[in-house]
PDB file of N, CA and C in Angstrom:
ATOM      1  N   MET O 288      15.759  -5.011  33.582  1.00 70.00           N
ATOM      2  CA  MET O 288      15.814  -3.620  33.216  1.00 70.00           C
ATOM      3  C   MET O 288      14.393  -3.124  32.946  1.00 70.00           C
ATOM      4  N   ALA O 289      14.016  -2.043  33.542  1.00 74.00           N
ATOM      5  CA  ALA O 289      12.667  -1.506  33.400  1.00 74.00           C
ATOM      6  C   ALA O 289      12.472  -0.879  32.035  1.00 74.00           C
ATOM      7  N   ARG O 290      11.279  -1.016  31.522  1.00 75.00           N
ATOM      8  CA  ARG O 290      10.937  -0.425  30.239  1.00 75.00           C
ATOM      9  C   ARG O 290      10.702   1.073  30.409  1.00 75.00           C
ATOM     10  N   THR O 291      11.209   1.846  29.475  1.00 80.00           N
ATOM     11  CA  THR O 291      11.034   3.293  29.518  1.00 80.00           C
ATOM     12  C   THR O 291       9.572   3.631  29.245  1.00 80.00           C
ATOM     13  N   THR O 292       8.994   4.456  30.083  1.00 88.00           N
ATOM     14  CA  THR O 292       7.631   4.887  29.822  1.00 88.00           C
ATOM     15  C   THR O 292       7.649   5.961  28.739  1.00 88.00           C
ATOM     16  N   ARG O 293       6.643   5.939  27.936  1.00 90.00           N
ATOM     17  CA  ARG O 293       6.538   6.916  26.864  1.00 90.00           C
ATOM     18  C   ARG O 293       5.089   7.355  26.755  1.00 90.00           C
ATOM     19  N   PRO O 294       4.873   8.542  26.243  1.00 95.00           N
ATOM     20  CA  PRO O 294       3.493   9.004  26.097  1.00 95.00           C
ATOM     21  C   PRO O 294       2.782   8.207  25.011  1.00 95.00           C
ATOM     22  N   THR O 295       1.487   8.126  25.120  1.00 95.00           N
ATOM     23  CA  THR O 295       0.710   7.494  24.060  1.00 95.00           C
ATOM     24  C   THR O 295       0.646   8.454  22.873  1.00 95.00           C
ATOM     25  N   PRO O 296       0.343   7.939  21.686  1.00 95.00           N
ATOM     26  CA  PRO O 296       0.193   8.856  20.541  1.00 95.00           C
ATOM     27  C   PRO O 296      -0.810   9.976  20.830  1.00 95.00           C
ATOM     28  N   ARG O 297      -1.904   9.634  21.489  1.00 95.00           N
ATOM     29  CA  ARG O 297      -2.945  10.611  21.813  1.00 95.00           C
ATOM     30  C   ARG O 297      -2.403  11.756  22.671  1.00 95.00           C
ATOM     31  N   GLU O 298      -1.455  11.451  23.538  1.00 95.00           N
ATOM     32  CA  GLU O 298      -0.871  12.473  24.410  1.00 95.00           C
ATOM     33  C   GLU O 298       0.058  13.421  23.656  1.00 95.00           C
ATOM     34  N   LEU O 299       0.417  13.067  22.429  1.00 93.00           N
ATOM     35  CA  LEU O 299       1.306  13.908  21.628  1.00 93.00           C
ATOM     36  C   LEU O 299       0.552  14.830  20.678  1.00 93.00           C
ATOM     37  N   ALA O 300      -0.775  14.796  20.719  1.00 90.00           N
ATOM     38  CA  ALA O 300      -1.586  15.623  19.822  1.00 90.00           C
ATOM     39  C   ALA O 300      -2.711  16.280  20.611  1.00 90.00           C
ATOM     40  N   VAL O 301      -3.090  17.449  20.189  1.00 88.00           N
ATOM     41  CA  VAL O 301      -4.147  18.195  20.875  1.00 88.00           C
ATOM     42  C   VAL O 301      -5.504  17.531  20.678  1.00 88.00           C
ATOM     43  N   ASP O 302      -5.827  17.168  19.453  1.00 94.00           N
ATOM     44  CA  ASP O 302      -7.132  16.579  19.117  1.00 94.00           C
ATOM     45  C   ASP O 302      -6.891  15.367  18.217  1.00 94.00           C
ATOM     46  N   TRP O 303      -6.539  14.250  18.848  1.00 96.00           N
ATOM     47  CA  TRP O 303      -6.161  13.028  18.133  1.00 96.00           C
ATOM     48  C   TRP O 303      -7.318  12.476  17.336  1.00 96.00           C
ATOM     49  N   PRO O 304      -7.135  12.029  16.115  1.00 96.00           N
ATOM     50  CA  PRO O 304      -6.007  12.274  15.222  1.00 96.00           C
ATOM     51  C   PRO O 304      -6.272  13.413  14.245  1.00 96.00           C
ATOM     52  N   ARG O 305      -7.238  14.263  14.547  1.00 95.00           N
ATOM     53  CA  ARG O 305      -7.649  15.312  13.612  1.00 95.00           C
ATOM     54  C   ARG O 305      -6.632  16.438  13.420  1.00 95.00           C
ATOM     55  N   VAL O 306      -5.966  16.804  14.491  1.00 95.00           N
ATOM     56  CA  VAL O 306      -5.051  17.959  14.444  1.00 95.00           C
ATOM     57  C   VAL O 306      -3.605  17.468  14.454  1.00 95.00           C
ATOM     58  N   ALA O 307      -2.785  18.088  13.630  1.00 93.00           N
ATOM     59  CA  ALA O 307      -1.375  17.706  13.538  1.00 93.00           C
ATOM     60  C   ALA O 307      -0.688  17.790  14.897  1.00 93.00           C
ATOM     61  N   SER O 308       0.209  16.861  15.106  1.00 91.00           N
ATOM     62  CA  SER O 308       0.986  16.827  16.344  1.00 91.00           C
ATOM     63  C   SER O 308       2.217  17.706  16.186  1.00 91.00           C
ATOM     64  N   GLY O 309       2.588  18.397  17.218  1.00 92.00           N
ATOM     65  CA  GLY O 309       3.816  19.183  17.205  1.00 92.00           C
ATOM     66  C   GLY O 309       5.053  18.318  17.382  1.00 92.00           C
ATOM     67  N   ASP O 310       4.847  17.060  17.708  1.00 94.00           N
ATOM     68  CA  ASP O 310       5.944  16.119  17.913  1.00 94.00           C
ATOM     69  C   ASP O 310       6.132  15.297  16.636  1.00 94.00           C
ATOM     70  N   PRO O 311       7.351  15.232  16.086  1.00 94.00           N
ATOM     71  CA  PRO O 311       7.548  14.507  14.825  1.00 94.00           C
ATOM     72  C   PRO O 311       7.200  13.018  14.913  1.00 94.00           C
ATOM     73  N   ILE O 312       7.442  12.395  16.042  1.00 93.00           N
ATOM     74  CA  ILE O 312       7.088  10.979  16.204  1.00 93.00           C
ATOM     75  C   ILE O 312       5.568  10.846  16.322  1.00 93.00           C
ATOM     76  N   GLY O 313       4.953  11.763  17.030  1.00 93.00           N
ATOM     77  CA  GLY O 313       3.493  11.777  17.122  1.00 93.00           C
ATOM     78  C   GLY O 313       2.849  11.972  15.764  1.00 93.00           C
ATOM     79  N   GLU O 314       3.494  12.745  14.911  1.00 94.00           N
ATOM     80  CA  GLU O 314       2.952  12.993  13.575  1.00 94.00           C
ATOM     81  C   GLU O 314       3.039  11.739  12.705  1.00 94.00           C
ATOM     82  N   ILE O 315       4.089  10.950  12.878  1.00 95.00           N
ATOM     83  CA  ILE O 315       4.178   9.674  12.157  1.00 95.00           C
ATOM     84  C   ILE O 315       3.056   8.744  12.621  1.00 95.00           C
ATOM     85  N   ALA O 316       2.846   8.669  13.923  1.00 95.00           N
ATOM     86  CA  ALA O 316       1.777   7.831  14.464  1.00 95.00           C
ATOM     87  C   ALA O 316       0.419   8.313  13.961  1.00 95.00           C
ATOM     88  N   ARG O 317       0.234   9.613  13.895  1.00 96.00           N
ATOM     89  CA  ARG O 317      -1.026  10.172  13.405  1.00 96.00           C
ATOM     90  C   ARG O 317      -1.229   9.834  11.934  1.00 96.00           C
ATOM     91  N   GLY O 318      -0.164   9.937  11.139  1.00 96.00           N
ATOM     92  CA  GLY O 318      -0.248   9.582   9.722  1.00 96.00           C
ATOM     93  C   GLY O 318      -0.620   8.120   9.537  1.00 96.00           C
ATOM     94  N   PHE O 319      -0.005   7.243  10.333  1.00 97.00           N
ATOM     95  CA  PHE O 319      -0.351   5.822  10.282  1.00 97.00           C
ATOM     96  C   PHE O 319      -1.822   5.626  10.615  1.00 97.00           C
ATOM     97  N   THR O 320      -2.277   6.271  11.663  1.00 97.00           N
ATOM     98  CA  THR O 320      -3.669   6.122  12.091  1.00 97.00           C
ATOM     99  C   THR O 320      -4.634   6.622  11.026  1.00 97.00           C
ATOM    100  N   LEU O 321      -4.344   7.761  10.428  1.00 97.00           N
ATOM    101  CA  LEU O 321      -5.217   8.280   9.370  1.00 97.00           C
ATOM    102  C   LEU O 321      -5.242   7.337   8.170  1.00 97.00           C
ATOM    103  N   ASN O 322      -4.095   6.771   7.813  1.00 98.00           N
ATOM    104  CA  ASN O 322      -4.045   5.791   6.722  1.00 98.00           C
ATOM    105  C   ASN O 322      -4.860   4.548   7.071  1.00 98.00           C
ATOM    106  N   LEU O 323      -4.767   4.113   8.325  1.00 98.00           N
ATOM    107  CA  LEU O 323      -5.521   2.949   8.775  1.00 98.00           C
ATOM    108  C   LEU O 323      -7.023   3.227   8.710  1.00 98.00           C
ATOM    109  N   ILE O 324      -7.439   4.373   9.197  1.00 98.00           N
ATOM    110  CA  ILE O 324      -8.863   4.727   9.169  1.00 98.00           C
ATOM    111  C   ILE O 324      -9.371   4.743   7.724  1.00 98.00           C
ATOM    112  N   GLU O 325      -8.590   5.312   6.824  1.00 98.00           N
ATOM    113  CA  GLU O 325      -8.981   5.362   5.417  1.00 98.00           C
ATOM    114  C   GLU O 325      -9.071   3.952   4.825  1.00 98.00           C
ATOM    115  N   ALA O 326      -8.109   3.091   5.154  1.00 98.00           N
ATOM    116  CA  ALA O 326      -8.103   1.726   4.630  1.00 98.00           C
ATOM    117  C   ALA O 326      -9.280   0.909   5.162  1.00 98.00           C
ATOM    118  N   ILE O 327      -9.666   1.159   6.391  1.00 98.00           N
ATOM    119  CA  ILE O 327     -10.807   0.444   6.981  1.00 98.00           C
ATOM    120  C   ILE O 327     -12.098   0.873   6.311  1.00 98.00           C
ATOM    121  N   GLY O 328     -12.211   2.156   6.007  1.00 97.00           N
ATOM    122  CA  GLY O 328     -13.427   2.656   5.365  1.00 97.00           C
ATOM    123  C   GLY O 328     -14.653   2.400   6.210  1.00 97.00           C
ATOM    124  N   ASP O 329     -15.676   1.824   5.600  1.00 97.00           N
ATOM    125  CA  ASP O 329     -16.921   1.595   6.339  1.00 97.00           C
ATOM    126  C   ASP O 329     -17.018   0.163   6.881  1.00 97.00           C
ATOM    127  N   ARG O 330     -15.904  -0.564   6.842  1.00 97.00           N
ATOM    128  CA  ARG O 330     -15.891  -1.915   7.403  1.00 97.00           C
ATOM    129  C   ARG O 330     -15.889  -1.853   8.929  1.00 97.00           C
ATOM    130  N   SER O 331     -16.392  -2.888   9.547  1.00 97.00           N
ATOM    131  CA  SER O 331     -16.358  -2.940  11.010  1.00 97.00           C
ATOM    132  C   SER O 331     -14.959  -3.352  11.471  1.00 97.00           C
ATOM    133  N   LEU O 332     -14.622  -2.965  12.696  1.00 97.00           N
ATOM    134  CA  LEU O 332     -13.329  -3.370  13.245  1.00 97.00           C
ATOM    135  C   LEU O 332     -13.243  -4.885  13.377  1.00 97.00           C
ATOM    136  N   ARG O 333     -14.346  -5.529  13.655  1.00 98.00           N
ATOM    137  CA  ARG O 333     -14.337  -6.991  13.768  1.00 98.00           C
ATOM    138  C   ARG O 333     -14.037  -7.654  12.427  1.00 98.00           C
ATOM    139  N   SER O 334     -14.565  -7.107  11.327  1.00 97.00           N
ATOM    140  CA  SER O 334     -14.267  -7.705  10.024  1.00 97.00           C
ATOM    141  C   SER O 334     -12.815  -7.462   9.629  1.00 97.00           C
ATOM    142  N   VAL O 335     -12.282  -6.290   9.971  1.00 98.00           N
ATOM    143  CA  VAL O 335     -10.869  -6.010   9.707  1.00 98.00           C
ATOM    144  C   VAL O 335      -9.995  -6.917  10.569  1.00 98.00           C
ATOM    145  N   ALA O 336     -10.379  -7.113  11.810  1.00 98.00           N
ATOM    146  CA  ALA O 336      -9.638  -8.007  12.700  1.00 98.00           C
ATOM    147  C   ALA O 336      -9.585  -9.416  12.117  1.00 98.00           C
ATOM    148  N   GLU O 337     -10.696  -9.864  11.598  1.00 97.00           N
ATOM    149  CA  GLU O 337     -10.765 -11.209  11.023  1.00 97.00           C
ATOM    150  C   GLU O 337      -9.852 -11.341   9.801  1.00 97.00           C
ATOM    151  N   SER O 338      -9.817 -10.317   8.958  1.00 96.00           N
ATOM    152  CA  SER O 338      -9.019 -10.411   7.729  1.00 96.00           C
ATOM    153  C   SER O 338      -7.534 -10.120   7.944  1.00 96.00           C
ATOM    154  N   THR O 339      -7.183  -9.486   9.055  1.00 97.00           N
ATOM    155  CA  THR O 339      -5.774  -9.128   9.295  1.00 97.00           C
ATOM    156  C   THR O 339      -5.102  -9.959  10.376  1.00 97.00           C
ATOM    157  N   GLY O 340      -5.886 -10.547  11.254  1.00 97.00           N
ATOM    158  CA  GLY O 340      -5.305 -11.278  12.376  1.00 97.00           C
ATOM    159  C   GLY O 340      -4.905 -10.379  13.529  1.00 97.00           C
ATOM    160  N   VAL O 341      -5.326  -9.118  13.481  1.00 98.00           N
ATOM    161  CA  VAL O 341      -5.073  -8.163  14.571  1.00 98.00           C
ATOM    162  C   VAL O 341      -6.401  -7.988  15.315  1.00 98.00           C
ATOM    163  N   GLY O 342      -6.394  -8.159  16.602  1.00 98.00           N
ATOM    164  CA  GLY O 342      -7.619  -8.092  17.385  1.00 98.00           C
ATOM    165  C   GLY O 342      -8.355  -6.765  17.250  1.00 98.00           C
ATOM    166  N   HIS O 343      -9.676  -6.836  17.296  1.00 97.00           N
ATOM    167  CA  HIS O 343     -10.476  -5.610  17.160  1.00 97.00           C
ATOM    168  C   HIS O 343     -10.218  -4.630  18.300  1.00 97.00           C
ATOM    169  N   ALA O 344      -9.910  -5.138  19.495  1.00 98.00           N
ATOM    170  CA  ALA O 344      -9.609  -4.243  20.619  1.00 98.00           C
ATOM    171  C   ALA O 344      -8.302  -3.494  20.356  1.00 98.00           C
ATOM    172  N   SER O 345      -7.318  -4.180  19.794  1.00 98.00           N
ATOM    173  CA  SER O 345      -6.057  -3.517  19.442  1.00 98.00           C
ATOM    174  C   SER O 345      -6.285  -2.469  18.371  1.00 98.00           C
ATOM    175  N   LEU O 346      -7.086  -2.803  17.370  1.00 98.00           N
ATOM    176  CA  LEU O 346      -7.410  -1.825  16.320  1.00 98.00           C
ATOM    177  C   LEU O 346      -8.046  -0.579  16.921  1.00 98.00           C
ATOM    178  N   SER O 347      -8.986  -0.776  17.810  1.00 98.00           N
ATOM    179  CA  SER O 347      -9.654   0.348  18.453  1.00 98.00           C
ATOM    180  C   SER O 347      -8.664   1.200  19.241  1.00 98.00           C
ATOM    181  N   ARG O 348      -7.772   0.563  19.978  1.00 98.00           N
ATOM    182  CA  ARG O 348      -6.789   1.297  20.788  1.00 98.00           C
ATOM    183  C   ARG O 348      -5.797   2.060  19.914  1.00 98.00           C
ATOM    184  N   ILE O 349      -5.426   1.491  18.765  1.00 98.00           N
ATOM    185  CA  ILE O 349      -4.541   2.198  17.836  1.00 98.00           C
ATOM    186  C   ILE O 349      -5.249   3.435  17.296  1.00 98.00           C
ATOM    187  N   ILE O 350      -6.479   3.269  16.856  1.00 98.00           N
ATOM    188  CA  ILE O 350      -7.238   4.389  16.291  1.00 98.00           C
ATOM    189  C   ILE O 350      -7.461   5.484  17.332  1.00 98.00           C
ATOM    190  N   GLU O 351      -7.694   5.084  18.566  1.00 97.00           N
ATOM    191  CA  GLU O 351      -7.919   6.050  19.642  1.00 97.00           C
ATOM    192  C   GLU O 351      -6.628   6.683  20.149  1.00 97.00           C
ATOM    193  N   GLY O 352      -5.475   6.208  19.651  1.00 97.00           N
ATOM    194  CA  GLY O 352      -4.197   6.768  20.076  1.00 97.00           C
ATOM    195  C   GLY O 352      -3.756   6.299  21.439  1.00 97.00           C
ATOM    196  N   GLN O 353      -4.268   5.172  21.879  1.00 97.00           N
ATOM    197  CA  GLN O 353      -3.920   4.628  23.192  1.00 97.00           C
ATOM    198  C   GLN O 353      -2.833   3.566  23.124  1.00 97.00           C
ATOM    199  N   LEU O 354      -2.433   3.173  21.905  1.00 95.00           N
ATOM    200  CA  LEU O 354      -1.498   2.067  21.731  1.00 95.00           C
ATOM    201  C   LEU O 354      -0.543   2.357  20.585  1.00 95.00           C
ATOM    202  N   TRP O 355       0.746   2.120  20.818  1.00 95.00           N
ATOM    203  CA  TRP O 355       1.744   2.172  19.754  1.00 95.00           C
ATOM    204  C   TRP O 355       1.753   0.810  19.079  1.00 95.00           C
ATOM    205  N   PRO O 356       1.439   0.722  17.776  1.00 96.00           N
ATOM    206  CA  PRO O 356       1.483  -0.593  17.124  1.00 96.00           C
ATOM    207  C   PRO O 356       2.925  -1.054  16.940  1.00 96.00           C
ATOM    208  N   ASP O 357       3.158  -2.339  17.160  1.00 96.00           N
ATOM    209  CA  ASP O 357       4.496  -2.871  16.917  1.00 96.00           C
ATOM    210  C   ASP O 357       4.617  -3.278  15.442  1.00 96.00           C
ATOM    211  N   MET O 358       5.822  -3.676  15.040  1.00 96.00           N
ATOM    212  CA  MET O 358       6.067  -3.998  13.635  1.00 96.00           C
ATOM    213  C   MET O 358       5.235  -5.186  13.165  1.00 96.00           C
ATOM    214  N   TRP O 359       5.023  -6.162  14.031  1.00 97.00           N
ATOM    215  CA  TRP O 359       4.183  -7.315  13.688  1.00 97.00           C
ATOM    216  C   TRP O 359       2.784  -6.842  13.322  1.00 97.00           C
ATOM    217  N   THR O 360       2.236  -5.942  14.142  1.00 98.00           N
ATOM    218  CA  THR O 360       0.891  -5.422  13.914  1.00 98.00           C
ATOM    219  C   THR O 360       0.837  -4.615  12.619  1.00 98.00           C
ATOM    220  N   VAL O 361       1.817  -3.752  12.399  1.00 98.00           N
ATOM    221  CA  VAL O 361       1.859  -2.953  11.167  1.00 98.00           C
ATOM    222  C   VAL O 361       1.903  -3.879   9.955  1.00 98.00           C
ATOM    223  N   ALA O 362       2.759  -4.892   9.999  1.00 98.00           N
ATOM    224  CA  ALA O 362       2.890  -5.822   8.874  1.00 98.00           C
ATOM    225  C   ALA O 362       1.596  -6.588   8.632  1.00 98.00           C
ATOM    226  N   ARG O 363       0.958  -7.055   9.689  1.00 98.00           N
ATOM    227  CA  ARG O 363      -0.320  -7.783   9.538  1.00 98.00           C
ATOM    228  C   ARG O 363      -1.390  -6.880   8.935  1.00 98.00           C
ATOM    229  N   LEU O 364      -1.451  -5.642   9.398  1.00 98.00           N
ATOM    230  CA  LEU O 364      -2.456  -4.715   8.875  1.00 98.00           C
ATOM    231  C   LEU O 364      -2.195  -4.380   7.405  1.00 98.00           C
ATOM    232  N   GLU O 365      -0.942  -4.095   7.065  1.00 98.00           N
ATOM    233  CA  GLU O 365      -0.626  -3.759   5.678  1.00 98.00           C
ATOM    234  C   GLU O 365      -0.918  -4.942   4.749  1.00 98.00           C
ATOM    235  N   ARG O 366      -0.541  -6.120   5.164  1.00 98.00           N
ATOM    236  CA  ARG O 366      -0.780  -7.301   4.323  1.00 98.00           C
ATOM    237  C   ARG O 366      -2.273  -7.608   4.225  1.00 98.00           C
ATOM    238  N   GLY O 367      -2.966  -7.574   5.344  1.00 97.00           N
ATOM    239  CA  GLY O 367      -4.390  -7.901   5.363  1.00 97.00           C
ATOM    240  C   GLY O 367      -5.262  -6.886   4.650  1.00 97.00           C
ATOM    241  N   LEU O 368      -4.863  -5.619   4.691  1.00 98.00           N
ATOM    242  CA  LEU O 368      -5.640  -4.566   4.033  1.00 98.00           C
ATOM    243  C   LEU O 368      -5.154  -4.292   2.606  1.00 98.00           C
ATOM    244  N   GLY O 369      -4.018  -4.894   2.249  1.00 97.00           N
ATOM    245  CA  GLY O 369      -3.519  -4.788   0.889  1.00 97.00           C
ATOM    246  C   GLY O 369      -3.000  -3.423   0.494  1.00 97.00           C
ATOM    247  N   ARG O 370      -2.477  -2.709   1.471  1.00 97.00           N
ATOM    248  CA  ARG O 370      -1.914  -1.388   1.162  1.00 97.00           C
ATOM    249  C   ARG O 370      -0.938  -0.938   2.239  1.00 97.00           C
ATOM    250  N   ALA O 371      -0.049  -0.053   1.841  1.00 97.00           N
ATOM    251  CA  ALA O 371       0.909   0.516   2.797  1.00 97.00           C
ATOM    252  C   ALA O 371       0.175   1.471   3.720  1.00 97.00           C
ATOM    253  N   LEU O 372       0.492   1.391   4.993  1.00 98.00           N
ATOM    254  CA  LEU O 372      -0.124   2.261   5.988  1.00 98.00           C
ATOM    255  C   LEU O 372       0.894   3.162   6.657  1.00 98.00           C
ATOM    256  N   TRP O 373       2.135   2.691   6.765  1.00 96.00           N
ATOM    257  CA  TRP O 373       3.165   3.471   7.438  1.00 96.00           C
ATOM    258  C   TRP O 373       3.507   4.672   6.576  1.00 96.00           C
ATOM    259  N   PRO O 374       3.486   5.882   7.135  1.00 94.00           N
ATOM    260  CA  PRO O 374       3.793   7.066   6.351  1.00 94.00           C
ATOM    261  C   PRO O 374       5.214   7.008   5.793  1.00 94.00           C
ATOM    262  N   ARG O 375       5.340   7.126   4.512  1.00 85.00           N
ATOM    263  CA  ARG O 375       6.664   7.094   3.877  1.00 85.00           C
ATOM    264  C   ARG O 375       7.321   8.445   4.031  1.00 85.00           C
ATOM    265  N   GLY O 376       8.622   8.425   4.180  1.00 71.00           N
ATOM    266  CA  GLY O 376       9.352   9.678   4.333  1.00 71.00           C
ATOM    267  C   GLY O 376       9.283  10.252   5.734  1.00 71.00           C
ATOM    268  N   GLY O 377       8.682   9.496   6.668  1.00 55.00           N
ATOM    269  CA  GLY O 377       8.557   9.963   8.036  1.00 55.00           C
ATOM    270  C   GLY O 377       9.816   9.724   8.751  1.00 55.00           C
TER     271      GLY O 377
END
C-alpha cells in the first residue's frame, strides 16, 4: 500500500516558522518548532544531536520545516532537552 503524500510543515505556512499557519496541523508543527528553537537556544545542532540522540541533519530539517518529526524523535528531543516541546492543547 502506497504511503499518502502530505505537504511539509513549511508548505503549510507563508513564512516558516515566523508567521502563523492557516492550517491547524501546520500550526501545531510550527508551535513544536518554535519550542524546539527556544530549547536549543545558542547551542549548536551538533551538541543537541549528541545529547538527544537525534541526528543534527534531522534537527535542521525539522527546524526548516522540511520534515515531520515522528513520536520517537519528539520523545528523544523532549527527554534530552529536559522539557516539553509538543504544543499542549493542540
